[in-house]
XYZ file of C-alpha atoms in Angstrom:
777
model
C 1.086 -42.914 -61.810
C -2.163 -40.942 -61.556
C -2.060 -41.035 -57.743
C 1.589 -39.954 -57.753
C 0.618 -36.882 -59.748
C -2.361 -36.144 -57.507
C -0.271 -36.376 -54.334
C 2.424 -33.994 -55.558
C 2.072 -30.534 -54.056
C 3.326 -28.359 -56.911
C 3.813 -25.391 -54.553
C 6.908 -27.161 -53.239
C 8.753 -26.745 -56.535
C 6.906 -23.748 -57.971
C 9.078 -21.194 -56.213
C 12.475 -22.700 -57.006
C 12.710 -20.711 -60.294
C 16.407 -20.419 -61.196
C 17.328 -23.359 -59.007
C 14.706 -25.445 -60.787
C 16.200 -24.829 -64.240
C 19.812 -25.349 -63.173
C 19.008 -28.364 -61.030
C 16.954 -30.026 -63.748
C 19.711 -29.503 -66.306
C 22.321 -30.851 -63.904
C 20.440 -33.738 -62.307
C 18.611 -34.917 -65.431
C 20.749 -34.082 -68.470
C 24.261 -34.696 -67.104
C 23.697 -38.321 -65.946
C 22.246 -39.214 -69.343
C 25.134 -37.555 -71.200
C 27.856 -39.110 -69.041
C 26.284 -42.577 -69.170
C 25.888 -42.320 -72.945
C 29.517 -41.189 -73.307
C 30.832 -43.942 -71.009
C 28.869 -46.615 -72.876
C 30.133 -45.310 -76.204
C 33.777 -45.162 -75.116
C 33.633 -48.646 -73.608
C 32.404 -50.052 -76.916
C 28.882 -51.127 -76.039
C 26.647 -51.683 -79.061
C 29.461 -52.101 -81.604
C 27.890 -55.369 -82.731
C 24.993 -53.353 -84.198
C 27.301 -51.796 -86.810
C 28.161 -54.543 -89.326
C 31.701 -54.811 -90.702
C 32.262 -53.722 -94.296
C 33.732 -57.111 -95.242
C 30.632 -58.905 -93.941
C 28.371 -56.537 -95.894
C 30.316 -57.086 -99.115
C 30.198 -60.868 -98.723
C 26.475 -60.708 -98.185
C 25.911 -58.446 -101.172
C 28.131 -60.665 -103.369
C 26.155 -63.769 -102.388
C 22.899 -61.894 -103.024
C 23.997 -60.558 -106.419
C 25.039 -64.029 -107.595
C 21.420 -65.171 -107.319
C 19.993 -62.195 -109.256
C 19.770 -61.929 -113.057
C 20.910 -58.286 -112.961
C 23.847 -58.029 -110.542
C 24.418 -54.809 -108.625
C 26.824 -52.236 -109.981
C 29.771 -50.839 -108.031
C 27.933 -47.591 -107.275
C 24.895 -49.500 -106.022
C 27.102 -51.629 -103.779
C 28.820 -48.601 -102.236
C 25.452 -46.908 -101.683
C 24.031 -49.977 -99.942
C 27.108 -50.267 -97.722
C 26.789 -46.623 -96.613
C 23.060 -47.008 -95.954
C 23.487 -50.184 -93.920
C 26.264 -48.565 -91.869
C 24.084 -45.488 -91.286
C 21.238 -47.661 -90.035
C 23.667 -49.575 -87.812
C 25.020 -46.355 -86.284
C 21.469 -45.126 -85.738
C 20.501 -48.309 -83.947
C 23.666 -48.209 -81.850
C 22.805 -44.649 -80.787
C 19.311 -45.849 -79.930
C 20.791 -48.785 -78.004
C 23.041 -46.459 -75.980
C 20.117 -44.121 -75.285
C 18.107 -47.049 -73.918
C 21.005 -47.795 -71.550
C 21.321 -44.136 -70.527
C 17.601 -43.774 -69.832
C 17.373 -46.995 -67.850
C 20.313 -46.041 -65.594
C 19.890 -42.259 -65.376
C 16.177 -41.596 -64.996
C 14.792 -41.032 -61.515
C 11.486 -42.579 -60.497
C 9.124 -39.900 -59.213
C 6.736 -42.207 -57.268
C 9.629 -43.848 -55.421
C 11.335 -40.521 -54.624
C 8.004 -39.110 -53.454
C 7.450 -42.111 -51.188
C 10.969 -41.933 -49.774
C 11.067 -38.185 -49.027
C 7.601 -38.414 -47.453
C 8.599 -41.355 -45.274
C 11.842 -39.656 -44.205
C 9.948 -36.356 -43.667
C 12.323 -34.293 -45.791
C 9.788 -33.255 -48.414
C 9.953 -29.638 -47.252
C 13.744 -29.494 -47.118
C 16.000 -28.233 -49.892
C 17.307 -31.662 -51.044
C 13.810 -33.132 -50.897
C 12.274 -30.367 -53.005
C 15.113 -30.388 -55.552
C 14.947 -34.185 -55.852
C 11.199 -33.986 -56.474
C 11.595 -31.283 -59.119
C 14.196 -33.325 -60.985
C 12.096 -36.494 -60.635
C 8.998 -34.809 -62.087
C 10.874 -33.693 -65.204
C 12.578 -37.080 -65.409
C 9.211 -38.831 -65.311
C 7.575 -36.584 -67.912
C 10.492 -36.577 -70.355
C 11.277 -40.240 -69.727
C 7.947 -41.602 -70.989
C 8.083 -39.371 -74.086
C 11.697 -40.371 -74.748
C 10.809 -44.051 -74.347
C 8.041 -43.852 -76.934
C 10.347 -41.932 -79.287
C 13.165 -44.464 -78.877
C 10.845 -47.364 -79.651
C 9.833 -45.667 -82.912
C 13.440 -44.802 -83.641
C 14.552 -48.411 -83.098
C 11.870 -49.493 -85.571
C 13.215 -46.904 -88.070
C 10.131 -44.636 -87.876
C 12.105 -41.406 -88.100
C 9.182 -38.938 -88.039
C 7.553 -40.470 -84.928
C 9.745 -38.725 -82.273
C 8.682 -35.268 -83.479
C 5.068 -36.386 -83.681
C 5.134 -37.803 -80.118
C 6.727 -34.646 -78.744
C 3.962 -32.524 -80.270
C 1.336 -34.876 -78.819
C 2.899 -34.646 -75.346
C 2.717 -30.837 -75.438
C -0.872 -30.973 -76.718
C -1.914 -33.408 -73.953
C -0.382 -31.249 -71.217
C -2.216 -28.177 -72.547
C -5.494 -30.127 -72.776
C -5.231 -31.308 -69.154
C -4.544 -27.783 -67.884
C -7.142 -25.977 -70.020
C -10.006 -28.504 -70.087
C -9.629 -31.158 -67.397
C -8.557 -28.939 -64.486
C -11.480 -26.452 -64.811
C -13.926 -29.350 -65.194
C -12.773 -30.960 -61.944
C -12.950 -27.612 -60.150
C -16.538 -27.184 -61.361
C -17.341 -30.662 -60.084
C -15.816 -29.892 -56.677
C -17.802 -26.663 -56.378
C -20.973 -28.689 -56.738
C -19.879 -31.011 -53.903
C -18.076 -28.816 -51.355
C -18.083 -31.374 -48.532
C -16.450 -34.791 -48.411
C -19.654 -36.447 -47.214
C -21.389 -35.592 -50.523
C -18.754 -37.352 -52.617
C -20.505 -40.564 -53.580
C -19.037 -43.445 -55.522
C -20.564 -41.946 -58.684
C -18.102 -39.043 -58.680
C -15.144 -41.239 -57.794
C -16.103 -43.719 -60.481
C -16.456 -40.914 -63.006
C -12.905 -39.766 -62.319
C -11.554 -43.321 -62.525
C -13.224 -43.830 -65.898
C -11.676 -40.551 -67.060
C -8.244 -41.730 -65.963
C -8.645 -45.013 -67.854
C -9.858 -43.123 -70.934
C -6.857 -40.774 -70.772
C -4.475 -43.724 -70.633
C -6.257 -45.434 -73.542
C -6.078 -42.320 -75.731
C -2.325 -42.052 -75.147
C -1.854 -45.732 -76.002
C -3.792 -45.270 -79.253
C -1.590 -42.406 -80.434
C 1.594 -44.316 -79.558
C 2.418 -42.796 -76.148
C 2.491 -44.889 -72.997
C -0.588 -44.754 -70.770
C 1.555 -43.910 -67.736
C 2.462 -40.549 -69.262
C -1.169 -39.623 -69.849
C -2.338 -40.594 -66.374
C 0.613 -38.901 -64.671
C -0.120 -35.595 -66.418
C -3.786 -35.976 -65.449
C -2.745 -36.386 -61.843
C -0.522 -33.289 -61.961
C -3.387 -31.247 -63.424
C -5.887 -32.558 -60.867
C -6.788 -29.674 -58.508
C -6.470 -30.127 -54.772
C -9.618 -30.525 -52.752
C -11.958 -33.059 -51.170
C -12.277 -35.118 -54.363
C -8.498 -35.610 -54.573
C -8.419 -36.551 -50.898
C -11.178 -39.134 -51.302
C -9.479 -40.646 -54.357
C -6.229 -41.107 -52.482
C -7.958 -42.359 -49.351
C -10.043 -44.986 -51.151
C -7.469 -46.350 -53.561
C -3.957 -45.786 -52.230
C -4.013 -48.583 -49.655
C -4.962 -51.230 -52.217
C -2.655 -49.952 -54.944
C 0.368 -49.415 -52.690
C 0.138 -52.573 -50.615
C -0.957 -54.964 -53.349
C -0.856 -53.829 -56.974
C 2.352 -51.810 -56.756
C 4.228 -54.627 -55.056
C 2.729 -57.192 -57.406
C 4.222 -55.215 -60.309
C 7.709 -55.699 -58.856
C 6.975 -59.399 -58.341
C 6.228 -59.738 -62.053
C 9.559 -58.037 -62.794
C 11.275 -60.658 -60.646
C 9.577 -63.430 -62.623
C 11.437 -62.290 -65.744
C 14.819 -62.986 -64.157
C 16.174 -66.318 -65.381
C 19.748 -66.858 -64.246
C 19.981 -70.302 -65.783
C 19.133 -69.149 -69.300
C 22.486 -67.394 -69.738
C 24.305 -70.704 -69.550
C 27.231 -69.115 -67.755
C 28.066 -66.903 -70.751
C 29.018 -63.327 -69.956
C 29.060 -61.727 -73.398
C 27.133 -61.929 -76.653
C 27.811 -64.643 -79.162
C 29.394 -62.070 -81.468
C 30.178 -59.460 -78.831
C 32.944 -58.654 -76.404
C 34.176 -61.336 -74.063
C 34.353 -58.811 -71.227
C 30.864 -57.429 -71.751
C 29.798 -58.292 -68.194
C 32.652 -56.200 -66.764
C 31.843 -53.347 -69.152
C 28.179 -53.362 -68.098
C 29.228 -53.210 -64.446
C 31.509 -50.238 -65.136
C 28.679 -48.408 -66.928
C 26.328 -48.976 -63.966
C 28.956 -47.643 -61.543
C 29.578 -44.624 -63.781
C 25.847 -43.820 -63.779
C 25.724 -44.069 -59.969
C 28.837 -41.942 -59.488
C 27.509 -39.334 -61.918
C 24.294 -38.892 -59.926
C 26.237 -38.475 -56.696
C 28.569 -35.997 -58.373
C 25.652 -34.010 -59.785
C 24.124 -33.737 -56.313
C 27.385 -32.339 -54.933
C 27.670 -29.931 -57.902
C 24.215 -28.547 -57.143
C 25.110 -28.208 -53.458
C 28.300 -26.291 -54.252
C 26.516 -24.075 -56.787
C 23.873 -22.915 -54.301
C 26.028 -22.896 -51.134
C 24.222 -25.856 -49.643
C 25.888 -28.130 -47.058
C 27.762 -31.086 -48.499
C 25.422 -33.351 -46.552
C 22.433 -31.997 -48.496
C 24.244 -32.501 -51.780
C 25.087 -36.081 -50.842
C 21.480 -36.690 -49.793
C 20.238 -35.241 -53.085
C 22.593 -37.429 -55.103
C 21.566 -40.593 -53.281
C 17.863 -39.768 -53.698
C 18.457 -39.698 -57.448
C 19.706 -43.298 -57.265
C 16.232 -44.526 -56.305
C 14.718 -46.360 -59.273
C 11.145 -47.406 -59.906
C 8.595 -48.490 -62.519
C 9.943 -46.177 -65.246
C 13.446 -47.659 -65.090
C 12.125 -51.216 -65.052
C 9.738 -50.514 -67.897
C 12.512 -49.091 -70.077
C 14.479 -52.304 -69.559
C 11.413 -54.460 -70.173
C 10.591 -52.700 -73.453
C 14.210 -52.808 -74.581
C 14.320 -56.560 -73.929
C 10.964 -57.157 -75.671
C 12.087 -55.158 -78.732
C 15.343 -57.172 -78.861
C 17.434 -54.086 -78.055
C 19.043 -55.922 -75.112
C 19.917 -59.571 -74.970
C 19.130 -61.605 -71.866
C 22.557 -61.057 -70.274
C 22.369 -57.274 -70.636
C 18.789 -57.231 -69.390
C 19.740 -59.321 -66.362
C 22.784 -57.166 -65.565
C 20.938 -53.833 -65.769
C 17.933 -55.166 -63.859
C 20.102 -56.380 -60.988
C 22.099 -53.146 -61.104
C 19.162 -50.767 -60.654
C 17.567 -53.061 -58.054
C 20.698 -53.196 -55.901
C 21.221 -49.457 -56.356
C 17.736 -48.739 -55.001
C 18.214 -51.187 -52.133
C 21.486 -49.504 -51.126
C 20.288 -45.915 -51.584
C 17.330 -46.030 -49.191
C 19.188 -47.043 -45.991
C 22.120 -44.737 -46.805
C 19.810 -41.707 -46.924
C 18.266 -42.744 -43.619
C 21.714 -43.096 -42.012
C 22.839 -39.689 -43.311
C 19.743 -37.985 -41.930
C 20.084 -39.836 -38.627
C 23.747 -38.873 -38.233
C 23.193 -35.233 -39.142
C 20.058 -34.705 -37.075
C 20.453 -31.790 -34.715
C 20.383 -32.875 -31.086
C 18.775 -30.329 -28.764
C 20.456 -30.437 -25.370
C 18.505 -29.579 -22.229
C 18.256 -31.076 -18.777
C 14.600 -30.751 -17.772
C 13.219 -33.611 -19.801
C 10.873 -34.859 -17.091
C 8.630 -33.412 -14.382
C 10.740 -34.640 -11.481
C 13.647 -32.487 -12.621
C 11.346 -29.489 -13.241
C 10.750 -27.885 -9.857
C 7.136 -27.273 -8.932
C 7.805 -23.553 -8.388
C 9.639 -22.981 -11.701
C 8.566 -22.711 -15.334
C 7.034 -25.743 -17.038
C 7.078 -26.332 -20.787
C 4.323 -28.555 -22.150
C 3.192 -29.765 -25.564
C -0.561 -30.435 -25.644
C -1.815 -32.364 -28.671
C -5.381 -31.875 -29.902
C -7.187 -33.564 -32.762
C -10.369 -31.486 -32.823
C -12.419 -28.974 -30.824
C -13.630 -31.715 -28.498
C -10.198 -31.950 -26.859
C -9.933 -28.220 -26.102
C -12.088 -27.693 -22.927
C -10.522 -30.572 -21.008
C -6.982 -29.530 -21.970
C -7.637 -25.966 -20.803
C -9.117 -27.227 -17.521
C -6.102 -29.480 -16.989
C -3.857 -26.490 -17.740
C -5.646 -24.328 -15.177
C -5.428 -27.157 -12.634
C -1.641 -27.126 -13.129
C -1.579 -23.721 -11.366
C 0.096 -21.378 -13.846
C 1.330 -18.232 -12.083
C 3.894 -15.531 -12.731
C 6.243 -17.259 -10.257
C 5.747 -20.690 -11.879
C 4.650 -19.958 -15.466
C 3.600 -22.566 -17.997
C 4.690 -22.330 -21.616
C 2.128 -24.338 -23.556
C 2.626 -25.402 -27.169
C -0.746 -26.458 -28.547
C -0.210 -28.837 -31.452
C -3.188 -29.621 -33.645
C -2.777 -32.988 -35.382
C -4.295 -33.243 -38.875
C -4.032 -36.294 -41.072
C -2.306 -35.736 -44.399
C -4.710 -36.773 -47.165
C -4.762 -35.840 -50.830
C -1.269 -34.340 -51.100
C 2.152 -35.602 -50.068
C 3.637 -32.423 -48.596
C 3.564 -32.777 -44.836
C 4.101 -29.463 -43.103
C 4.291 -27.643 -39.796
C 2.512 -24.314 -39.350
C 3.353 -21.890 -36.529
C 0.230 -19.751 -36.367
C 1.275 -16.970 -34.057
C 4.488 -16.276 -35.900
C 5.064 -15.226 -39.493
C 4.995 -18.470 -41.396
C 7.854 -19.306 -43.643
C 7.332 -20.200 -47.258
C 7.198 -23.889 -46.417
C 4.909 -23.338 -43.449
C 1.922 -21.761 -45.125
C -1.437 -23.134 -44.104
C -2.530 -24.863 -47.283
C -6.072 -26.192 -47.277
C -5.253 -28.578 -50.094
C -3.644 -30.894 -47.533
C -6.844 -31.450 -45.559
C -9.542 -33.903 -46.539
C -12.400 -31.539 -45.634
C -10.919 -28.053 -46.061
C -13.808 -25.940 -44.836
C -14.407 -27.964 -41.707
C -10.659 -28.247 -41.064
C -10.192 -24.494 -41.292
C -13.142 -23.880 -38.981
C -11.772 -26.253 -36.344
C -8.337 -24.663 -36.521
C -9.776 -21.190 -36.017
C -11.983 -22.304 -33.095
C -9.129 -24.101 -31.333
C -6.839 -21.133 -31.797
C -9.462 -18.674 -30.539
C -10.219 -20.779 -27.440
C -6.618 -20.915 -26.291
C -6.044 -17.245 -27.072
C -9.096 -16.366 -24.967
C -7.801 -18.435 -22.063
C -4.330 -16.888 -22.328
C -5.836 -13.399 -21.989
C -7.675 -14.351 -18.778
C -4.733 -16.158 -17.173
C -1.664 -14.405 -15.897
C 0.864 -17.221 -15.946
C 0.334 -18.932 -19.304
C 2.062 -18.309 -22.624
C 0.533 -20.243 -25.498
C 1.903 -20.897 -28.955
C -0.404 -22.607 -31.435
C 0.964 -24.970 -34.074
C -0.530 -27.322 -36.641
C 1.139 -30.379 -38.088
C -0.238 -31.990 -41.240
C 1.289 -35.414 -41.569
C 0.599 -39.097 -41.999
C -0.626 -40.900 -38.908
C 2.238 -43.379 -39.257
C 4.884 -40.634 -38.871
C 3.010 -38.069 -36.773
C 4.854 -39.112 -33.605
C 8.090 -37.845 -35.177
C 6.576 -34.359 -35.518
C 5.417 -34.424 -31.900
C 8.823 -35.548 -30.626
C 10.670 -32.980 -32.753
C 8.499 -30.113 -31.501
C 8.885 -31.235 -27.889
C 12.655 -31.410 -28.253
C 12.992 -28.102 -30.096
C 10.820 -26.334 -27.492
C 12.644 -27.960 -24.545
C 9.377 -29.440 -23.272
C 9.209 -31.489 -20.097
C 5.795 -33.030 -20.778
C 3.729 -34.109 -23.791
C -0.018 -34.416 -23.163
C -1.868 -36.770 -25.533
C -5.637 -37.308 -25.731
C -6.851 -40.897 -25.367
C -8.296 -42.588 -28.438
C -11.673 -43.035 -26.704
C -14.126 -40.394 -25.500
C -17.431 -40.183 -23.643
C -20.322 -41.068 -25.942
C -24.033 -40.353 -25.784
C -24.577 -43.337 -23.472
C -22.013 -42.045 -20.993
C -19.535 -44.839 -21.774
C -16.167 -44.530 -23.486
C -16.449 -44.996 -27.247
C -13.817 -45.334 -29.943
C -12.969 -42.042 -31.689
C -10.180 -43.050 -34.064
C -8.003 -46.191 -33.810
C -5.094 -44.320 -35.425
C -4.851 -42.069 -32.354
C -3.852 -45.075 -30.253
C -1.043 -45.879 -32.692
C 0.225 -42.304 -32.380
C 0.134 -42.506 -28.576
C 2.042 -45.788 -28.492
C 4.696 -44.446 -30.861
C 5.129 -41.268 -28.815
C 5.480 -43.286 -25.594
C 8.284 -45.249 -27.236
C 10.251 -42.398 -28.826
C 9.397 -39.214 -26.917
C 12.349 -37.050 -25.747
C 10.574 -36.124 -22.498
C 7.840 -37.302 -20.157
C 4.480 -38.229 -21.671
C 0.957 -38.029 -20.232
C -2.117 -39.681 -21.748
C -5.304 -37.906 -20.736
C -8.589 -39.813 -20.606
C -11.280 -37.123 -20.457
C -14.546 -38.128 -18.805
C -16.136 -34.727 -18.412
C -13.406 -32.844 -16.545
C -14.190 -29.548 -18.301
C -17.717 -29.420 -16.856
C -16.357 -28.686 -13.372
C -15.645 -25.001 -14.082
C -16.058 -22.104 -16.462
C -12.417 -22.006 -17.466
C -12.480 -18.712 -19.397
C -14.644 -16.263 -17.476
C -13.954 -17.492 -13.954
C -10.631 -19.265 -14.234
C -9.781 -18.752 -10.589
C -13.083 -20.241 -9.381
C -11.819 -23.714 -10.179
C -12.953 -26.381 -7.744
C -11.688 -29.879 -8.421
C -10.765 -32.979 -6.431
C -7.568 -34.716 -7.537
C -6.311 -38.100 -6.324
C -2.757 -39.387 -6.797
C -2.198 -43.147 -6.557
C 1.443 -43.766 -5.628
C 3.030 -47.221 -5.697
C 6.620 -46.277 -6.504
C 9.036 -45.899 -9.355
C 10.021 -43.100 -11.767
C 6.581 -42.815 -13.370
C 4.875 -42.366 -10.010
C 7.461 -39.773 -8.963
C 6.714 -37.795 -12.120
C 2.992 -38.045 -11.318
C 3.693 -36.762 -7.792
C 5.784 -33.902 -9.215
C 2.874 -32.875 -11.438
C 0.294 -32.978 -8.640
C 2.759 -31.011 -6.515
C 2.119 -28.082 -8.851
C -1.619 -28.647 -8.546
C -1.423 -28.579 -4.748
C -0.552 -24.870 -4.802
C -3.794 -24.012 -6.615
C -6.441 -22.686 -4.165
C -9.239 -24.540 -5.966
C -7.594 -27.976 -5.970
C -8.122 -30.556 -3.228
C -5.401 -33.193 -3.481
C -5.374 -36.679 -2.002
C -2.087 -38.596 -2.148
C -2.692 -42.286 -1.483
C 0.481 -44.323 -1.200
C 0.292 -48.105 -1.389
C 2.795 -50.010 0.732
C 3.284 -53.751 0.122
C 2.354 -55.856 3.105
C 5.195 -58.367 2.868
C 8.863 -58.506 1.868
C 8.179 -59.200 -1.805
C 8.164 -55.645 -3.060
C 8.157 -55.935 -6.834
C 9.303 -57.839 -9.870
C 10.308 -56.936 -13.366
C 8.632 -58.214 -16.498
C 11.787 -57.912 -18.536
C 15.256 -59.354 -19.098
C 17.056 -58.023 -15.983
C 18.742 -60.446 -13.597
C 17.704 -60.650 -9.936
C 20.911 -58.905 -8.848
C 20.434 -56.044 -11.277
C 16.829 -55.644 -10.250
C 17.723 -55.703 -6.544
C 20.048 -52.736 -7.124
C 17.361 -50.989 -9.151
C 14.631 -51.626 -6.568
C 16.822 -50.360 -3.728
C 17.679 -47.188 -5.656
C 14.025 -46.674 -6.535
C 12.952 -47.157 -2.916
C 15.410 -44.564 -1.688
C 14.366 -42.050 -4.353
C 10.712 -42.647 -3.503
C 11.303 -42.045 0.207
C 13.312 -38.866 -0.390
C 10.781 -37.426 -2.826
C 7.783 -38.263 -0.605
C 9.532 -36.805 2.430
C 10.272 -33.546 0.623
C 6.678 -33.329 -0.640
C 5.194 -33.859 2.826
C 7.577 -31.350 4.383
C 6.722 -28.546 1.971
C 2.967 -29.218 2.098
C 2.673 -29.808 5.841
C 0.655 -26.605 6.329
C -1.530 -26.981 3.239
C -5.027 -27.999 4.356
C -6.082 -28.876 0.799
C -3.494 -31.679 0.642
C -4.212 -35.006 2.326
C -1.529 -37.664 2.501
C -2.422 -41.255 3.397
C -0.689 -44.629 3.325
C -2.440 -47.919 2.742
C -0.816 -51.298 3.422
C -2.011 -53.846 0.857
C -1.052 -57.424 0.239
C -2.801 -58.065 -3.095
C -4.689 -56.371 -5.900
C -8.081 -56.853 -4.235
C -7.079 -54.649 -1.327
C -5.666 -52.102 -3.793
C -8.967 -51.985 -5.680
C -10.911 -51.634 -2.435
C -8.703 -48.713 -1.369
C -9.209 -46.965 -4.712
C -12.980 -47.388 -4.545
C -12.999 -45.804 -1.096
C -12.038 -42.466 -2.674
C -15.272 -40.523 -3.179
C -16.094 -37.459 -5.308
C -12.875 -37.561 -7.271
C -12.748 -35.586 -10.534
C -9.263 -36.542 -11.699
C -6.957 -39.484 -10.978
C -3.229 -38.947 -11.607
C -1.124 -42.105 -11.782
C 2.191 -43.345 -13.135
C 2.213 -45.743 -16.023
C 4.937 -47.973 -14.520
C 5.525 -49.643 -17.877
C 7.504 -52.884 -17.741
C 7.179 -53.232 -13.948
C 4.693 -54.941 -11.695
C 4.028 -54.914 -7.979
C 2.155 -57.135 -5.563
C -0.263 -54.216 -5.281
C -1.407 -54.897 -8.861
C -0.684 -58.617 -9.347
C -3.702 -60.147 -11.051
C -4.869 -56.946 -12.702
C -2.345 -57.365 -15.536
C -4.303 -60.312 -16.901
C -7.323 -58.093 -17.531
C -5.379 -55.120 -18.837
C -6.490 -54.098 -22.349
C -4.743 -50.768 -22.982
C -1.048 -51.076 -22.192
C -0.463 -47.362 -22.741
C -2.474 -46.630 -19.573
C -0.684 -49.103 -17.335
C -2.438 -51.515 -15.008
C -4.138 -48.974 -12.736
C -5.098 -46.650 -15.584
C -6.728 -49.479 -17.494
C -8.658 -50.496 -14.375
C -9.864 -46.946 -13.655
C -11.445 -46.490 -17.107
C -13.046 -49.931 -17.125
C -16.696 -50.436 -16.242
C -15.680 -52.782 -13.387
C -14.070 -49.961 -11.427
C -17.298 -48.048 -10.907
C -15.379 -44.777 -11.402
C -16.392 -41.971 -13.733
C -13.470 -39.617 -13.074
C -10.968 -38.493 -15.678
C -7.558 -40.173 -15.651
C -4.097 -38.748 -16.344
C -1.403 -41.400 -16.870
C 2.219 -40.187 -16.808
C 5.363 -41.894 -18.063
C 8.667 -40.378 -16.986
C 11.507 -39.879 -19.458
C 14.431 -41.898 -18.142
C 16.565 -42.189 -21.267
C 20.230 -41.313 -21.268
C 21.801 -38.625 -23.373
C 23.606 -35.314 -23.311
C 22.056 -32.992 -20.792
C 19.871 -35.632 -19.130
C 20.359 -37.876 -16.157
C 19.019 -41.236 -15.100
C 16.218 -40.737 -12.646
C 16.923 -44.260 -11.488
C 20.535 -45.134 -10.843
C 21.410 -48.204 -12.873
C 25.081 -49.160 -13.108
C 26.349 -49.053 -16.680
C 28.857 -51.519 -18.001
C 32.101 -50.577 -19.752
C 30.588 -51.875 -22.982
C 27.753 -49.353 -22.771
C 30.250 -46.546 -22.114
C 32.388 -47.570 -25.103
C 29.330 -47.641 -27.398
C 28.263 -44.189 -26.201
C 31.789 -42.852 -26.797
C 31.874 -44.291 -30.331
C 28.470 -42.748 -31.112
C 29.591 -39.373 -29.779
C 32.909 -39.463 -31.698
C 31.237 -40.488 -34.976
C 28.669 -37.717 -34.605
C 31.381 -35.099 -34.032
C 33.423 -36.429 -36.979
C 30.387 -36.276 -39.264
C 29.494 -32.710 -38.232
C 33.066 -31.427 -38.553
C 33.332 -32.719 -42.124
C 29.888 -32.023 -43.551
C 28.665 -29.209 -41.274
C 31.721 -27.243 -40.116
C 29.734 -24.039 -39.622
C 26.474 -25.559 -38.433
C 24.494 -24.364 -35.468
C 25.168 -27.634 -33.635
C 28.938 -27.087 -33.634
C 28.469 -23.562 -32.296
C 25.882 -24.512 -29.696
C 26.821 -24.299 -26.025
C 25.306 -26.618 -23.474
C 22.530 -25.126 -21.391
């Protein structure tokens, strides 16, 4: 609970103002009221109010054993008092039910909106605001209900006053103290275990104090987390403890909840011994009413603020996600004998199934309603060498900048063939849970403000951002054919590829350039920079909406002064061409380079020496692959012929063909290339050729392909930089197959069903959306 409070970026809900009040009242109060009313009308808890005849019989039996029997007035007074206590306990019983079914778990909602990357959207922010209030009020209400059930009538007022006092204490005393501590240790490197341990002891002490006064420890620690100021200390706390707590302790808590389920103990009985025979059906109706009320409240909020119905539905389903608070309410109610085992089992299964259903439904809604950007130039082969080229270049730090700029200059940006470059700085999200995208050279929106609280080392992160931005701006001023837009994404490494793909699709990019996860070290060999970078690269290769290039920099930027004398570039580039869509994209990229006066290009094409041309490491049949290979061969010949024809008079371009019969001859031909600064190759993922047979066994980095992995290995004897390109060959609106593969009727039917369902969804939930007004480019 403390980490959930620390990770919440309060700026997300601080500016909601009127929406915050109305949404909280609607999403928090209404479900409780409707669930309470439904439970009351359906007769739940009537067994807690004893019948008057039963009370009189008991009092008569009691009076017969006493020397001074009770008078008539005393009997009537006792009957009224017992009935009053019964009504009070029934109200408490119904409130337990309402809280367990209506409260929204903040940690679970926070996890879900972060994973789905909707934390900055309207439904995500409104769901978080309602969940925060639900969490704060829920723990106070739980403590008050426990006292109320035990007939301590003054305790609820006392606990409410303590909750207000604790919140004020955390804001006035704890928050300034942590800020003073962070000022003493401005950098992350100076945060030793002593400071982290001091905070952890403070968290435990805060939970203990709340337990002593009668409040639950979760409330105290959650408020501490909300009051915890952003900065390097918060980032270190999350970084050092979240993995263990999330992957072990948090899941172990739910395992212990499962241990309490005992289906055999009910003995097949549905109702109480003295309760309704249809109690099981009534409990099910109450659970469904609570679910329907949350969905209805989400739609009410959407209608009130002119939001799309899809956002209202998403908001309502997010409120169905339950977590530790809901389970703890049920556990306490069962321990205090408020619920019997049947009721406990029914409610526990109800909130568990509700959460299990809600998560995939939200994902499906977001997937169906995702805007699809339609454009044709999704790969380099379709982007003519003498036309504009849109690229997304990803950088992690200042070390990636010089090589990216040199590669950009090598791509020959001119006014006739301009390059629109979108520089995307990738920063890991640590310390807060609000991932964001910042467009630096445009006026940032309210959700796109550069917030240093999201970076582990804020001062160093800000410095790197400014240096990267300044370097690209300086290059743009000295180059006539480049337009650069600088962006920063702050996200989790596990979902960062989604940001990259979204930006590439929104900007109609034809190529994404990714830095390799290894770089030149002091010894001159490639050394690991960050293993998470490789995960990002593999995810982008799988889900990118355009072609992808992985750039292994081995000192390419030292070949020229790329800012002052950009046109004095002198670089030797070698293209290794075996065949296939990836190699054609690599040839299309070097085609642009060939027009640069400072680039010397060698195109070395490998031709198999026998009739066995290639094989597929996949699930295709021999007949299907024969058709594919023939189509690929024809496309290769046509593209090579056009390249040679248009570069026949270019003395800086050398074309050569090498007949090879095995990988040894291929390696020998590659080693014969001298003084090469940059190798450009196709990844050729999922395919193999006799030119590379044998090299696959030694391949370590699949993202580089067989030849790319060989070129960066110490066995190759090469020290040149390597650019590995994978062509986008996926189907979709506005794109074509670069390789002609016959599609079956089944594939066409599936595509038609997907298209029809998408149109149906948009017409109902987004009748006036931009997607329905968009025209194909």
